[in-house]
Amino acid sequence: MAARRSRALWQLSGRGWSRALLSLRPPWGWARPMSTEKPGAHTHFGFETVSEEEKGGKVYQVFESVAEKYDVMNDSMSLGLHRVWKDLLLQKMHPFSGTKLLDVAGGTGDIAFRFLNYIKAQNQRQQQRELKSHQNLSWEEIGKWYQNSRSPLGESHVVICDINKEMLKVGKKKAQTLGHKRGLAWVVGDAEELPFDDDKFDVYTIAFGIRNVTHIDRALQEAYRVLKPGGRFLCLEFSQVSNPIISRLYDLYSFQVIPVMGEVIAGDWKSYQYLVESIRRFPPQEEFKEMIEDAGFQKVTYESLTSGIVAIHSGFKL
Ligand SMILES: COc1cc(O)cc(C/C=C(\C)CC/C=C(\C)CC/C=C(\C)CC/C=C(\C)CC/C=C(\C)CC/C=C(\C)CC/C=C(\C)CC/C=C(\C)CC/C=C(\C)CCC=C(C)C)c1O
Ligand SMILES: C[S@@+](CC[C@H](N)C(=O)[O-])C[C@H]1O[C@@H](n2cnc3c(N)ncnc32)[C@H](O)[C@@H]1O
């Protein structure tokens, strides 16, 4: 209860004065309007206060607007570092042949493609090992080996679910270019109300997505519902930087450079201003861990990467 109250206060107050001082930002923030209070339930869209009904539409517009330039923006803003973070998420997942993955807020498919590549590489390595270890294969074994080599994914499957049709459209084109024909499905759906039955998936991932959802608690409950008992929740998201010097440089970079890049590369300053503001609004590592536990997950842990610029949270439905 106390944790929930402190979380609510934290959400109302933002990151606070000390962070503002460290970031050389005025404590009221650059983009925070003076009075944006509206009647009814309200939430945040970056530093702006909006009604809960408005938020979903605004987030939709952001990703509709950036979809075509999304991938090139990520490489430019992070100098490719987002690829390393996504690879680390897959290493943590360590999927096996047969894993059914649901990638929510899957956007242009980065996590899904990594998953397919991981499974394919793992199966190929296994087949090579088997072939080497059997000097004299029986007909049955030769048959099995050929069958496996024709379907390197086995029973593995990934569903990419995202609320935004434009992001999925870009993802589907990318899948064609990369030659991913099997083992994936694209579904339009809301993280808060997933269009899937209970106990369906072995792993649920959400990368850079949960920050944009209006009711994070509902998205976490949905993650819990669709996972099989024993299933794993994995979330890659921006988090809190621990080192004050890096934090200050990061704030400078975020507020001074990223929106400019957004304007130059994607012709969209506002969406990238929203990105950096939404990062500051998201709860720090420990706070988010508690939210995951509140949804019913057990053995919840997290790992901070690159000084806490991002973190991977993990939990199990036991
Ligand atoms: C609309 O919503 C979205 C849209 C999207 O496209 C994507 C997302 C979701 C996001 C992702 C999938 C990942 C995207 C990645 C980021 C947002 C970037 C994360 C940031 C970093 C990895 C960089 C962190 C930077 C630091 C810790 C500080 C180092 C920076 C400096 C020394 C430069 C400080 C800046 C100034 C003094 C201002 C003037 C500087 C310039 C004009 C030069 C520009 C500088 C650079 C390009 C250097 C940047 C350096 C790096 C990227 C290397 C990072 C190295 C380390 C962390 C050690 C979405 O929701
Ligand atoms: C920053 S992108 C992340 C894409 C991808 N996971 C990646 O790591 O590159 C955020 C994605 O979240 C999606 N999104 C936002 N709100 C959502 C919701 N309520 N349900 C499902 N997806 C949502 C957006 O449409 C967008 O594609």
Tab-separated table of C-alpha atoms and ligand atoms in Angstrom:
chain	number	residue	atom	x	y	z
A	1	MET	CA	0.000	0.000	0.000
A	2	ALA	CA	2.776	2.389	1.020
A	3	ALA	CA	4.700	1.442	-2.107
A	4	ARG	CA	1.634	2.139	-4.238
A	5	ARG	CA	1.136	5.543	-2.568
A	6	SER	CA	4.763	6.528	-3.069
A	7	ARG	CA	4.503	5.436	-6.701
A	8	ALA	CA	1.424	7.619	-7.181
A	9	LEU	CA	3.230	10.564	-5.623
A	10	TRP	CA	6.258	9.893	-7.775
A	11	GLN	CA	4.085	9.874	-10.875
A	12	LEU	CA	2.523	13.185	-9.897
A	13	SER	CA	5.762	14.884	-9.027
A	14	GLY	CA	7.947	13.666	-11.902
A	15	ARG	CA	11.669	13.116	-11.261
A	16	GLY	CA	11.851	16.041	-8.861
A	17	TRP	CA	14.077	19.014	-8.120
A	18	SER	CA	17.348	17.224	-7.513
A	19	ARG	CA	17.320	15.652	-10.959
A	20	ALA	CA	16.338	18.952	-12.504
A	21	LEU	CA	19.343	20.608	-10.848
A	22	LEU	CA	21.667	17.863	-12.032
A	23	SER	CA	20.390	18.170	-15.556
A	24	LEU	CA	20.711	21.973	-15.668
A	25	ARG	CA	17.016	22.013	-16.463
A	26	PRO	CA	14.645	24.472	-14.761
A	27	PRO	CA	12.736	22.494	-12.100
A	28	TRP	CA	9.414	23.064	-13.841
A	29	GLY	CA	10.916	21.463	-16.983
A	30	TRP	CA	11.308	22.942	-20.426
A	31	ALA	CA	8.252	21.437	-21.968
A	32	ARG	CA	5.934	21.276	-18.998
A	33	PRO	CA	3.026	23.669	-19.544
A	34	MET	CA	2.075	25.920	-16.619
A	35	SER	CA	-1.500	24.615	-16.226
A	36	THR	CA	-2.708	21.554	-18.024
A	37	GLU	CA	-4.971	20.057	-15.351
A	38	LYS	CA	-8.146	18.671	-16.884
A	39	PRO	CA	-11.212	17.241	-15.167
A	40	GLY	CA	-11.653	13.434	-14.987
A	41	ALA	CA	-8.945	10.813	-14.795
A	42	HIS	CA	-5.727	12.158	-16.195
A	43	THR	CA	-2.282	10.864	-16.980
A	44	HIS	CA	0.923	11.977	-18.647
A	45	PHE	CA	1.902	12.354	-22.229
A	46	GLY	CA	5.566	13.243	-21.769
A	47	PHE	CA	5.510	16.279	-19.428
A	48	GLU	CA	1.997	17.207	-20.512
A	49	THR	CA	-1.037	16.259	-18.412
A	50	VAL	CA	-3.770	14.810	-20.599
A	51	SER	CA	-6.994	12.897	-20.025
A	52	GLU	CA	-6.676	9.114	-20.099
A	53	GLU	CA	-8.898	9.022	-23.184
A	54	GLU	CA	-6.589	11.420	-25.042
A	55	LYS	CA	-3.323	9.618	-24.346
A	56	GLY	CA	-3.844	6.571	-26.579
A	57	GLY	CA	-4.654	8.737	-29.602
A	58	LYS	CA	-1.618	10.941	-29.037
A	59	VAL	CA	0.719	7.933	-28.725
A	60	TYR	CA	-0.827	6.486	-31.887
A	61	GLN	CA	-0.072	9.718	-33.788
A	62	VAL	CA	3.554	9.697	-32.588
A	63	PHE	CA	4.280	6.223	-33.955
A	64	GLU	CA	2.212	6.732	-37.089
A	65	SER	CA	4.330	9.790	-37.792
A	66	VAL	CA	7.751	8.199	-37.095
A	67	ALA	CA	7.106	4.665	-38.463
A	68	GLU	CA	9.005	5.062	-41.761
A	69	LYS	CA	12.047	6.638	-40.079
A	70	TYR	CA	11.836	4.644	-36.850
A	71	ASP	CA	14.730	2.258	-37.527
A	72	VAL	CA	17.124	4.836	-38.933
A	73	MET	CA	16.357	7.152	-35.999
A	74	ASN	CA	17.202	4.430	-33.488
A	75	ASP	CA	20.557	3.728	-35.078
A	76	SER	CA	21.355	7.441	-35.270
A	77	MET	CA	20.270	8.364	-31.734
A	78	SER	CA	22.009	5.463	-30.048
A	79	LEU	CA	24.880	4.969	-32.530
A	80	GLY	CA	23.653	1.372	-32.808
A	81	LEU	CA	23.590	0.737	-29.060
A	82	HIS	CA	19.881	-0.224	-29.141
A	83	ARG	CA	20.928	-3.306	-31.172
A	84	VAL	CA	23.244	-4.440	-28.372
A	85	TRP	CA	20.488	-3.965	-25.767
A	86	LYS	CA	18.067	-6.005	-27.887
A	87	ASP	CA	20.694	-8.751	-28.363
A	88	LEU	CA	21.162	-8.862	-24.580
A	89	LEU	CA	17.403	-9.279	-24.132
A	90	LEU	CA	17.544	-12.350	-26.383
A	91	GLN	CA	20.548	-13.725	-24.494
A	92	LYS	CA	18.615	-13.362	-21.255
A	93	MET	CA	15.570	-15.056	-22.775
A	94	HIS	CA	17.703	-17.926	-24.103
A	95	PRO	CA	14.715	-19.440	-25.966
A	96	PHE	CA	14.643	-23.129	-26.837
A	97	SER	CA	13.273	-24.875	-29.893
A	98	GLY	CA	9.493	-24.823	-29.426
A	99	THR	CA	9.269	-21.525	-27.522
A	100	LYS	CA	6.088	-19.548	-28.224
A	101	LEU	CA	6.880	-15.849	-27.889
A	102	LEU	CA	4.500	-12.923	-27.702
A	103	ASP	CA	6.280	-9.636	-28.471
A	104	VAL	CA	3.968	-6.829	-27.404
A	105	ALA	CA	4.486	-3.309	-28.790
A	106	GLY	CA	6.653	-5.211	-31.257
A	107	GLY	CA	6.653	-2.351	-33.770
A	108	THR	CA	8.962	-3.008	-36.702
A	109	GLY	CA	9.892	-6.488	-35.472
A	110	ASP	CA	13.418	-6.107	-34.045
A	111	ILE	CA	12.823	-8.501	-31.141
A	112	ALA	CA	10.909	-11.011	-33.277
A	113	PHE	CA	13.642	-11.193	-35.945
A	114	ARG	CA	16.305	-11.671	-33.294
A	115	PHE	CA	14.202	-14.465	-31.768
A	116	LEU	CA	13.870	-16.260	-35.122
A	117	ASN	CA	17.589	-15.896	-35.846
A	118	TYR	CA	18.472	-17.169	-32.371
A	119	ILE	CA	16.309	-20.294	-32.715
A	120	LYS	CA	17.552	-20.994	-36.248
A	121	ALA	CA	21.205	-20.639	-35.219
A	122	GLN	CA	20.665	-22.813	-32.147
A	123	ASN	CA	18.960	-25.585	-34.141
A	124	GLN	CA	21.615	-25.490	-36.831
A	125	ARG	CA	24.375	-25.805	-34.237
A	126	GLN	CA	22.545	-28.724	-32.647
A	127	GLN	CA	22.139	-30.466	-36.012
A	128	GLN	CA	25.808	-30.025	-36.827
A	129	ARG	CA	26.721	-31.491	-33.422
A	130	GLU	CA	24.399	-34.454	-33.971
A	131	LEU	CA	25.788	-35.078	-37.424
A	132	LYS	CA	29.358	-35.002	-36.156
A	133	SER	CA	28.625	-37.293	-33.211
A	134	HIS	CA	27.002	-39.946	-35.416
A	135	GLN	CA	29.569	-41.570	-37.666
A	136	ASN	CA	27.148	-44.238	-38.821
A	137	LEU	CA	23.629	-42.826	-38.963
A	138	SER	CA	20.612	-45.100	-39.265
A	139	TRP	CA	18.009	-44.404	-41.991
A	140	GLU	CA	15.642	-43.191	-39.297
A	141	GLU	CA	18.206	-40.722	-37.986
A	142	ILE	CA	19.091	-39.504	-41.468
A	143	GLY	CA	15.357	-38.918	-42.137
A	144	LYS	CA	14.939	-37.005	-38.889
A	145	TRP	CA	18.028	-34.941	-39.584
A	146	TYR	CA	16.769	-33.897	-43.024
A	147	GLN	CA	13.323	-33.109	-41.643
A	148	ASN	CA	14.838	-30.850	-38.975
A	149	SER	CA	17.186	-29.152	-41.420
A	150	ARG	CA	14.180	-28.223	-43.587
A	151	SER	CA	12.314	-26.670	-40.633
A	152	PRO	CA	15.058	-25.016	-38.593
A	153	LEU	CA	12.465	-23.251	-36.430
A	154	GLY	CA	10.819	-26.439	-35.198
A	155	GLU	CA	7.612	-25.542	-33.351
A	156	SER	CA	8.890	-22.098	-32.351
A	157	HIS	CA	6.680	-19.168	-33.171
A	158	VAL	CA	6.528	-15.448	-32.484
A	159	VAL	CA	3.464	-13.205	-32.497
A	160	ILE	CA	4.208	-9.507	-32.950
A	161	CYS	CA	1.394	-7.487	-31.426
A	162	ASP	CA	1.216	-3.707	-31.752
A	163	ILE	CA	-1.537	-1.116	-31.619
A	164	ASN	CA	-0.088	0.788	-34.578
A	165	LYS	CA	-0.776	-0.432	-38.119
A	166	GLU	CA	1.923	1.765	-39.666
A	167	MET	CA	4.656	0.314	-37.431
A	168	LEU	CA	3.505	-3.217	-38.288
A	169	LYS	CA	3.444	-2.347	-41.992
A	170	VAL	CA	7.114	-1.315	-41.851
A	171	GLY	CA	7.868	-4.483	-39.868
A	172	LYS	CA	6.208	-6.744	-42.435
A	173	LYS	CA	8.252	-5.156	-45.258
A	174	LYS	CA	11.409	-5.670	-43.192
A	175	ALA	CA	10.502	-9.333	-42.635
A	176	GLN	CA	10.270	-9.836	-46.418
A	177	THR	CA	13.612	-8.130	-47.004
A	178	LEU	CA	15.273	-10.211	-44.280
A	179	GLY	CA	13.723	-13.436	-45.637
A	180	HIS	CA	11.591	-14.298	-42.575
A	181	LYS	CA	8.663	-16.174	-44.072
A	182	ARG	CA	7.722	-18.680	-41.385
A	183	GLY	CA	7.201	-18.690	-37.655
A	184	LEU	CA	5.808	-15.191	-37.263
A	185	ALA	CA	2.396	-13.527	-37.167
A	186	TRP	CA	1.484	-9.831	-37.044
A	187	VAL	CA	-1.477	-8.838	-34.894
A	188	VAL	CA	-2.986	-5.417	-34.246
A	189	GLY	CA	-3.782	-5.243	-30.545
A	190	ASP	CA	-3.641	-3.200	-27.364
A	191	ALA	CA	-1.231	-4.229	-24.597
A	192	GLU	CA	-3.994	-3.384	-22.111
A	193	GLU	CA	-6.490	-5.754	-23.715
A	194	LEU	CA	-4.602	-8.469	-25.539
A	195	PRO	CA	-6.564	-10.410	-28.170
A	196	PHE	CA	-5.268	-13.790	-26.924
A	197	ASP	CA	-6.568	-16.573	-24.688
A	198	ASP	CA	-5.218	-17.239	-21.192
A	199	ASP	CA	-2.049	-19.346	-20.702
A	200	LYS	CA	-0.912	-19.264	-24.348
A	201	PHE	CA	2.720	-18.150	-24.453
A	202	ASP	CA	6.042	-19.298	-22.962
A	203	VAL	CA	7.587	-15.836	-23.078
A	204	TYR	CA	6.166	-12.313	-23.202
A	205	THR	CA	8.474	-9.483	-24.263
A	206	ILE	CA	7.922	-5.756	-24.422
A	207	ALA	CA	10.810	-3.559	-25.587
A	208	PHE	CA	10.596	0.241	-25.357
A	209	GLY	CA	6.817	-0.173	-25.361
A	210	ILE	CA	5.407	-0.171	-21.837
A	211	ARG	CA	6.379	3.484	-21.276
A	212	ASN	CA	3.793	4.469	-23.880
A	213	VAL	CA	0.882	2.514	-22.427
A	214	THR	CA	-1.805	4.478	-20.545
A	215	HIS	CA	-2.379	1.966	-17.713
A	216	ILE	CA	0.881	0.100	-17.111
A	217	ASP	CA	-0.740	-2.014	-14.377
A	218	ARG	CA	-3.356	-3.302	-16.843
A	219	ALA	CA	-0.680	-4.176	-19.410
A	220	LEU	CA	1.212	-6.130	-16.723
A	221	GLN	CA	-1.951	-7.996	-15.703
A	222	GLU	CA	-2.563	-8.889	-19.335
A	223	ALA	CA	1.012	-10.140	-19.670
A	224	TYR	CA	0.392	-12.379	-16.667
A	225	ARG	CA	-2.907	-13.667	-18.057
A	226	VAL	CA	-1.590	-14.731	-21.491
A	227	LEU	CA	1.561	-16.444	-20.148
A	228	LYS	CA	1.496	-20.186	-19.438
A	229	PRO	CA	2.272	-21.197	-15.842
A	230	GLY	CA	6.074	-21.201	-15.763
A	231	GLY	CA	6.148	-18.547	-18.489
A	232	ARG	CA	8.505	-15.583	-18.404
A	233	PHE	CA	7.936	-11.832	-18.639
A	234	LEU	CA	10.825	-9.762	-20.034
A	235	CYS	CA	10.803	-6.009	-20.417
A	236	LEU	CA	13.496	-3.805	-21.964
A	237	GLU	CA	12.850	-0.173	-21.139
A	238	PHE	CA	14.565	3.116	-20.402
A	239	SER	CA	15.386	3.495	-16.739
A	240	GLN	CA	17.272	5.616	-14.230
A	241	VAL	CA	20.935	6.488	-14.742
A	242	SER	CA	22.926	5.887	-11.564
A	243	ASN	CA	26.059	7.951	-12.195
A	244	PRO	CA	25.349	11.713	-11.737
A	245	ILE	CA	27.944	12.799	-14.317
A	246	ILE	CA	26.649	10.381	-16.967
A	247	SER	CA	23.113	11.379	-16.000
A	248	ARG	CA	23.900	15.047	-16.658
A	249	LEU	CA	25.537	14.320	-20.019
A	250	TYR	CA	22.657	12.041	-20.907
A	251	ASP	CA	20.125	14.750	-20.054
A	252	LEU	CA	22.065	17.249	-22.158
A	253	TYR	CA	22.197	14.814	-25.029
A	254	SER	CA	18.526	13.888	-24.665
A	255	PHE	CA	17.069	17.375	-24.484
A	256	GLN	CA	19.546	19.197	-26.745
A	257	VAL	CA	20.378	16.629	-29.406
A	258	ILE	CA	17.583	14.063	-29.800
A	259	PRO	CA	14.730	16.438	-30.777
A	260	VAL	CA	17.088	18.110	-33.271
A	261	MET	CA	17.889	14.703	-34.792
A	262	GLY	CA	14.143	13.988	-34.859
A	263	GLU	CA	13.567	17.166	-36.840
A	264	VAL	CA	16.499	16.653	-39.231
A	265	ILE	CA	16.065	12.926	-39.923
A	266	ALA	CA	12.334	12.309	-39.418
A	267	GLY	CA	10.986	15.848	-39.854
A	268	ASP	CA	9.367	15.458	-36.443
A	269	TRP	CA	10.664	17.394	-33.434
A	270	LYS	CA	7.557	16.849	-31.280
A	271	SER	CA	7.626	13.035	-31.346
A	272	TYR	CA	11.252	13.003	-30.211
A	273	GLN	CA	10.546	15.616	-27.542
A	274	TYR	CA	7.811	13.204	-26.354
A	275	LEU	CA	10.361	10.344	-26.397
A	276	VAL	CA	12.810	12.088	-24.061
A	277	GLU	CA	10.066	13.384	-21.772
A	278	SER	CA	8.377	9.972	-21.540
A	279	ILE	CA	11.739	8.441	-20.552
A	280	ARG	CA	11.923	10.825	-17.552
A	281	ARG	CA	8.349	9.972	-16.568
A	282	PHE	CA	8.952	6.222	-16.400
A	283	PRO	CA	9.512	4.707	-12.924
A	284	PRO	CA	13.061	3.788	-11.860
A	285	GLN	CA	14.227	0.164	-11.637
A	286	GLU	CA	13.024	-0.693	-8.093
A	287	GLU	CA	9.672	0.999	-8.535
A	288	PHE	CA	8.957	-0.847	-11.777
A	289	LYS	CA	10.037	-4.117	-10.159
A	290	GLU	CA	7.329	-3.597	-7.512
A	291	MET	CA	4.726	-2.959	-10.196
A	292	ILE	CA	5.634	-6.253	-11.872
A	293	GLU	CA	5.338	-8.027	-8.518
A	294	ASP	CA	1.955	-6.368	-7.932
A	295	ALA	CA	0.729	-7.989	-11.165
A	296	GLY	CA	1.485	-11.408	-9.650
A	297	PHE	CA	4.905	-12.199	-11.114
A	298	GLN	CA	7.478	-13.974	-8.957
A	299	LYS	CA	11.272	-14.069	-8.843
A	300	VAL	CA	11.315	-10.557	-10.289
A	301	THR	CA	14.807	-9.267	-11.026
A	302	TYR	CA	16.350	-6.569	-13.166
A	303	GLU	CA	19.651	-5.774	-14.796
A	304	SER	CA	20.667	-2.201	-15.555
A	305	LEU	CA	22.576	-1.704	-18.804
A	306	THR	CA	24.806	1.207	-19.883
A	307	SER	CA	24.759	2.863	-16.440
A	308	GLY	CA	20.989	2.419	-16.184
A	309	ILE	CA	20.075	4.183	-19.434
A	310	VAL	CA	18.004	1.043	-19.947
A	311	ALA	CA	17.109	-1.966	-17.790
A	312	ILE	CA	15.830	-5.452	-18.439
A	313	HIS	CA	13.202	-6.638	-15.944
A	314	SER	CA	12.337	-10.304	-15.697
A	315	GLY	CA	9.581	-12.151	-13.846
A	316	PHE	CA	7.915	-15.549	-13.865
A	317	LYS	CA	4.305	-16.709	-13.692
A	318	LEU	CA	4.660	-19.549	-11.179
B	1	LIG	C1	8.832	8.453	-30.569
B	1	LIG	O1	9.254	7.426	-29.725
B	1	LIG	C2	10.320	6.706	-30.106
B	1	LIG	C3	10.954	6.881	-31.297
B	1	LIG	C4	12.067	6.108	-31.603
B	1	LIG	O2	12.697	6.256	-32.791
B	1	LIG	C5	12.531	5.147	-30.712
B	1	LIG	C6	11.906	4.971	-29.507
B	1	LIG	C7	12.415	3.923	-28.575
B	1	LIG	C8	13.897	4.017	-28.399
B	1	LIG	C9	14.820	3.101	-28.791
B	1	LIG	C10	14.455	1.861	-29.488
B	1	LIG	C11	16.261	3.357	-28.517
B	1	LIG	C12	16.683	4.763	-28.964
B	1	LIG	C13	17.891	5.263	-28.334
B	1	LIG	C14	18.002	6.436	-27.646
B	1	LIG	C15	16.885	7.317	-27.284
B	1	LIG	C16	19.343	6.946	-27.332
B	1	LIG	C17	19.829	6.591	-25.968
B	1	LIG	C18	20.994	7.410	-25.714
B	1	LIG	C19	22.288	7.001	-25.748
B	1	LIG	C20	22.721	5.625	-25.925
B	1	LIG	C21	23.350	8.053	-25.565
B	1	LIG	C22	23.624	8.309	-24.127
B	1	LIG	C23	24.537	9.458	-23.994
B	1	LIG	C24	25.301	9.696	-22.902
B	1	LIG	C25	25.375	8.816	-21.721
B	1	LIG	C26	26.130	10.870	-22.847
B	1	LIG	C27	27.134	10.847	-23.911
B	1	LIG	C28	26.809	11.966	-24.743
B	1	LIG	C29	27.682	12.948	-24.983
B	1	LIG	C30	29.075	12.951	-24.519
B	1	LIG	C31	27.168	14.104	-25.748
B	1	LIG	C32	26.553	15.116	-24.801
B	1	LIG	C33	25.767	16.078	-25.588
B	1	LIG	C34	26.043	17.402	-25.647
B	1	LIG	C35	27.078	18.052	-24.834
B	1	LIG	C36	25.253	18.219	-26.608
B	1	LIG	C37	26.020	18.587	-27.908
B	1	LIG	C38	26.589	17.418	-28.647
B	1	LIG	C39	26.496	17.214	-30.007
B	1	LIG	C40	25.738	18.130	-30.917
B	1	LIG	C41	27.124	15.989	-30.602
B	1	LIG	C42	26.167	14.840	-30.667
B	1	LIG	C43	26.695	13.747	-29.841
B	1	LIG	C44	26.559	12.456	-30.097
B	1	LIG	C45	25.859	11.937	-31.321
B	1	LIG	C46	27.173	11.501	-29.137
B	1	LIG	C47	26.180	10.482	-28.634
B	1	LIG	C48	26.920	9.362	-28.054
B	1	LIG	C49	26.471	8.105	-28.042
B	1	LIG	C50	25.146	7.716	-28.610
B	1	LIG	C51	27.325	7.055	-27.472
B	1	LIG	C52	26.777	6.545	-26.189
B	1	LIG	C53	27.870	6.143	-25.327
B	1	LIG	C54	27.702	5.801	-24.026
B	1	LIG	C55	26.370	5.631	-23.409
B	1	LIG	C56	28.897	5.590	-23.169
B	1	LIG	C57	10.780	5.726	-29.190
B	1	LIG	O3	10.142	5.561	-28.040
B	2	LIG	C1	9.415	2.564	-29.276
B	2	LIG	S1	8.417	1.457	-30.144
B	2	LIG	C2	9.143	-0.104	-29.767
B	2	LIG	C3	9.142	-1.036	-30.946
B	2	LIG	C4	9.967	-2.287	-30.771
B	2	LIG	N1	9.521	-3.054	-29.636
B	2	LIG	C5	11.424	-1.989	-30.660
B	2	LIG	O1	12.001	-2.350	-29.639
B	2	LIG	O2	11.996	-1.390	-31.550
B	2	LIG	C6	6.972	1.472	-29.164
B	2	LIG	C7	5.830	0.702	-29.773
B	2	LIG	O3	4.790	0.581	-28.806
B	2	LIG	C8	3.570	0.583	-29.497
B	2	LIG	N2	2.479	0.828	-28.542
B	2	LIG	C9	2.209	1.964	-27.877
B	2	LIG	N3	1.135	1.801	-27.079
B	2	LIG	C10	0.722	0.515	-27.243
B	2	LIG	C11	-0.328	-0.261	-26.698
B	2	LIG	N4	-1.192	0.250	-25.811
B	2	LIG	N5	-0.453	-1.539	-27.096
B	2	LIG	C12	0.394	-2.075	-28.003
B	2	LIG	N6	1.407	-1.385	-28.554
B	2	LIG	C13	1.575	-0.104	-28.183
B	2	LIG	C14	3.765	1.659	-30.536
B	2	LIG	O4	2.802	1.590	-31.549
B	2	LIG	C15	5.180	1.376	-30.996
B	2	LIG	O5	5.206	0.523	-32.084
